[in-house]
XYZ file of C-alpha atoms in Angstrom:
293
model
C 11.903 40.361 29.613
C 9.495 37.628 30.633
C 10.277 34.003 29.893
C 7.899 32.393 27.396
C 5.650 29.612 28.655
C 6.508 26.081 27.513
C 4.265 24.554 24.860
C 1.267 22.845 26.419
C 0.746 19.153 25.695
C -2.843 19.296 24.475
C -2.987 15.742 23.141
C -2.249 14.181 26.522
C -5.111 16.149 28.022
C -7.614 14.504 25.685
C -9.863 11.706 26.974
C -8.632 8.164 26.403
C -11.334 7.271 23.829
C -10.307 10.200 21.622
C -6.618 9.287 21.869
C -7.487 5.696 20.954
C -9.391 6.939 17.930
C -6.398 9.009 16.810
C -4.033 6.065 17.259
C -6.343 3.833 15.223
C -5.201 5.645 12.070
C -1.572 4.669 12.698
C 0.187 1.376 12.006
C 0.284 -0.663 15.204
C 4.067 -0.389 15.358
C 3.773 3.405 15.527
C 0.920 3.445 18.027
C 2.902 1.085 20.288
C 5.786 3.552 20.246
C 3.613 6.095 22.096
C 3.832 3.920 25.227
C 7.204 5.501 26.050
C 5.705 8.988 26.379
C 4.419 8.518 29.919
C 2.801 6.018 32.274
C -0.624 7.215 31.154
C 0.141 6.461 27.512
C 1.481 2.968 28.152
C -1.870 1.110 28.330
C -3.759 3.299 25.841
C -2.408 1.804 22.614
C -3.448 -1.666 23.783
C -7.069 -0.494 23.709
C -6.958 0.691 20.090
C -9.625 -1.112 18.066
C -7.492 -1.340 14.915
C -4.436 -3.531 14.397
C -2.308 -2.871 11.328
C 0.829 -4.969 10.771
C 3.250 -4.684 7.851
C 6.304 -6.928 7.717
C 8.177 -4.450 5.508
C 8.623 -2.153 8.519
C 10.614 -4.788 10.410
C 14.264 -5.754 9.835
C 13.556 -9.497 9.785
C 10.806 -12.055 10.163
C 11.620 -12.977 13.769
C 11.131 -9.415 14.991
C 7.881 -9.113 13.029
C 6.533 -12.406 14.370
C 7.525 -11.563 17.954
C 5.844 -8.161 17.777
C 2.539 -9.513 16.444
C 2.445 -12.299 19.023
C 3.285 -9.866 21.832
C 0.452 -7.558 20.828
C -2.119 -10.352 20.864
C -0.835 -11.784 24.151
C -0.828 -8.358 25.818
C -4.256 -7.172 24.649
C -7.382 -8.015 26.603
C -9.084 -10.765 24.592
C -12.507 -9.392 25.551
C -11.842 -6.085 23.752
C -13.593 -5.942 20.356
C -11.348 -5.607 17.315
C -12.830 -3.352 14.666
C -10.163 -3.876 11.993
C -7.262 -6.233 11.459
C -4.880 -5.504 8.588
C -2.054 -7.935 7.937
C 0.415 -7.359 5.112
C 3.182 -9.899 4.452
C 5.058 -9.242 1.237
C 8.454 -10.817 1.884
C 8.192 -14.130 0.073
C 11.512 -15.456 1.335
C 10.157 -16.130 4.806
C 6.380 -16.401 4.587
C 5.320 -18.889 7.267
C 1.754 -20.066 6.697
C 1.460 -21.502 10.199
C 2.189 -18.156 11.827
C -0.083 -16.214 9.478
C -2.959 -18.584 10.211
C -2.271 -18.244 13.928
C -2.506 -14.448 13.650
C -5.765 -14.671 11.707
C -7.298 -17.082 14.207
C -6.335 -14.781 17.062
C -8.041 -11.874 15.295
C -11.274 -13.756 14.550
C -11.667 -14.587 18.241
C -11.952 -10.894 19.115
C -15.328 -9.892 17.621
C -13.649 -8.611 14.461
C -15.578 -6.582 11.864
C -13.004 -5.747 9.187
C -10.394 -8.259 8.009
C -7.811 -7.302 5.392
C -5.123 -9.808 4.391
C -2.478 -9.044 1.792
C 0.076 -11.747 1.068
C 2.946 -11.815 -1.398
C 1.930 -14.980 -3.229
C -0.911 -17.480 -3.451
C 0.648 -20.027 -1.121
C -1.457 -19.173 1.916
C -4.627 -21.112 2.678
C -7.053 -19.576 5.141
C -7.866 -21.367 8.390
C -11.321 -22.917 8.276
C -12.443 -20.954 11.311
C -12.538 -17.763 9.272
C -15.414 -19.058 7.120
C -17.745 -19.068 10.105
C -16.813 -15.695 11.583
C -20.191 -14.362 12.691
C -19.100 -10.749 13.164
C -17.267 -9.983 9.904
C -18.704 -7.056 7.956
C -15.834 -6.401 5.521
C -13.457 -8.985 4.059
C -10.561 -8.139 1.712
C -8.260 -10.917 0.528
C -5.184 -10.713 -1.666
C -2.586 -13.373 -2.376
C -4.807 -16.121 -0.971
C -5.470 -19.558 -2.443
C -8.717 -21.409 -1.783
C -7.873 -24.994 -2.597
C -10.509 -26.881 -0.638
C -13.705 -25.336 0.662
C -15.942 -28.201 -0.393
C -16.213 -29.476 3.190
C -16.132 -26.066 4.871
C -19.235 -24.508 6.398
C -19.478 -20.926 5.103
C -21.474 -18.655 7.396
C -21.040 -14.875 7.115
C -24.377 -13.527 8.415
C -23.090 -9.945 8.773
C -20.771 -9.687 5.742
C -21.611 -6.716 3.503
C -18.395 -6.099 1.538
C -16.398 -8.902 -0.064
C -13.241 -8.343 -2.119
C -11.797 -11.485 -3.707
C -9.715 -9.732 -6.362
C -6.578 -11.366 -4.991
C -7.939 -14.886 -4.501
C -7.322 -17.927 -6.662
C -9.950 -20.663 -6.557
C -8.787 -24.172 -7.315
C -12.260 -25.037 -8.587
C -14.868 -22.634 -9.949
C -17.653 -24.159 -7.847
C -15.955 -22.847 -4.700
C -17.041 -19.296 -5.511
C -20.823 -19.878 -5.492
C -20.463 -21.884 -2.293
C -18.637 -18.988 -0.675
C -21.295 -16.534 -1.822
C -24.110 -18.747 -0.574
C -22.950 -18.059 2.974
C -23.175 -14.261 2.549
C -26.908 -13.452 2.617
C -26.699 -9.662 3.043
C -23.883 -8.607 0.699
C -24.293 -4.970 -0.331
C -21.119 -4.129 -2.281
C -19.979 -5.658 -5.531
C -17.893 -8.776 -5.347
C -14.457 -8.359 -6.925
C -13.281 -11.680 -8.335
C -9.844 -12.470 -9.735
C -10.171 -14.000 -13.239
C -8.032 -17.014 -12.423
C -10.292 -19.916 -13.329
C -9.167 -22.495 -15.855
C -12.710 -22.341 -17.199
C -15.541 -19.846 -16.899
C -17.289 -20.049 -13.531
C -20.980 -20.835 -13.520
C -22.517 -18.772 -10.743
C -25.995 -19.677 -9.588
C -27.060 -17.024 -7.121
C -29.934 -14.679 -6.380
C -27.690 -11.628 -6.807
C -28.046 -9.599 -10.062
C -25.411 -10.155 -12.734
C -23.954 -6.659 -12.366
C -23.245 -7.455 -8.722
C -20.050 -9.213 -9.789
C -16.937 -7.855 -11.375
C -14.380 -10.243 -12.824
C -11.042 -8.545 -12.815
C -8.571 -9.242 -15.600
C -4.979 -8.178 -15.502
C -4.088 -5.326 -17.817
C -1.207 -2.984 -18.451
C -1.574 0.353 -16.675
C -0.175 3.374 -18.502
C 0.573 6.374 -16.287
C 0.656 9.543 -18.356
C -0.079 13.198 -17.606
C -1.878 13.675 -20.904
C -3.795 11.136 -22.939
C -2.829 12.969 -26.115
C 0.787 12.025 -25.444
C 0.069 8.293 -25.738
C 1.189 6.691 -28.995
C 0.640 3.052 -29.894
C 2.597 1.421 -32.685
C 0.313 -1.145 -34.278
C 3.202 -3.527 -34.815
C 5.901 -4.158 -32.259
C 8.326 -5.845 -34.696
C 9.569 -3.361 -37.244
C 8.782 -5.193 -40.440
C 6.508 -4.372 -43.346
C 4.640 -7.670 -43.003
C 3.239 -6.445 -39.686
C 2.158 -2.959 -40.723
C -1.420 -4.042 -41.403
C -2.006 -5.452 -37.921
C -5.074 -3.766 -36.467
C -5.740 -2.777 -32.873
C -8.293 -5.142 -31.307
C -8.157 -3.885 -27.730
C -11.756 -2.964 -26.991
C -10.923 -0.765 -24.023
C -8.786 1.642 -26.118
C -10.489 1.376 -29.518
C -12.908 4.228 -28.796
C -10.035 6.469 -27.715
C -8.145 5.624 -30.907
C -11.156 6.491 -33.074
C -11.626 9.774 -31.216
C -7.916 10.617 -31.760
C -7.210 10.749 -28.019
C -4.681 8.001 -28.630
C -2.568 8.197 -31.787
C -1.666 4.975 -33.578
C 1.420 5.340 -35.704
C 2.407 3.264 -38.721
C 6.007 2.712 -39.647
C 6.712 3.049 -43.340
C 8.459 0.215 -45.142
C 11.571 2.275 -45.734
C 11.880 2.862 -41.994
C 11.914 -0.824 -40.990
C 15.374 -1.671 -39.620
C 14.438 -5.368 -39.505
C 14.843 -5.380 -43.294
C 18.592 -5.593 -42.737
C 18.153 -9.151 -41.509
C 15.303 -10.305 -43.755
C 15.861 -8.809 -47.213
C 18.450 -8.327 -49.897
C 18.719 -4.529 -50.058
C 20.404 -2.013 -52.313
C 23.459 -0.415 -50.746
C 21.679 2.895 -50.084
C 18.764 1.189 -48.303
C 21.166 -1.038 -46.419
C 23.095 1.959 -45.077
C 19.857 3.741 -44.183
C 18.616 0.774 -42.141
C 21.977 0.453 -40.416
C 21.734 4.089 -39.371
C 18.285 3.452 -37.897
C 19.558 0.680 -35.633
C 22.739 2.566 -34.695
C 25.116 0.256 -36.583
C 28.249 1.774 -38.058
C 29.585 0.343 -41.305
C 33.346 0.068 -41.307
């Protein structure tokens, strides 16, 4: 009986550019792990054009910080960086100085796509990012723009701008930011965080902007299974409250969402607000799981 041939390593036989492209879909921590496969693999991950860091995959901040710094110090600074994704969601140790240092290192490498996701709005961007000549895509979340009045904004190549996670200290900062983006193609997502309505004076059409407001997301397999009680406090004085939520009103009228009313005799709050006959009193106690001794 002949011995079966060992499985051939087809991936290692691929050209370096193809391997780099494959590794670009992995978090940087995982692509760096391929360096232990062989001597050939060791330098390949350092040529990947995408860097993706997530602090949740590290046991502590020191190891995360050391890894990011090591990657930047080891990479050839002349290599272009297509995408830089940085996610820091552990609020207990968010160091703004380090985050800004990482961002500055990325913007010095002909970066095209910058994606920053922070845990809170304590981080202020370094001023150098506002004059990054090569940026095409910019996504920001958990960022605070407190002072851009004296910053020169120059994004000549920026086409996609997502500000849905940005808080502006003053509304006039937004039009100034947009004035430095002459070729925007995608809609601008803006977090509705102004203390007053922003006045935007720009050449872009009005439907180019989308102001995002926070809402409650309901995850349900079937819309017909959604029921809204039109009063949250069980009391007859609230039974006439109407639904004024414009984004569900049409679904209520079309019976896709059922709005239930609670009859007066089913209001357990009456136990605390009314003088009731004994039979009604016992009925309300049963509704709120009280046992009369």
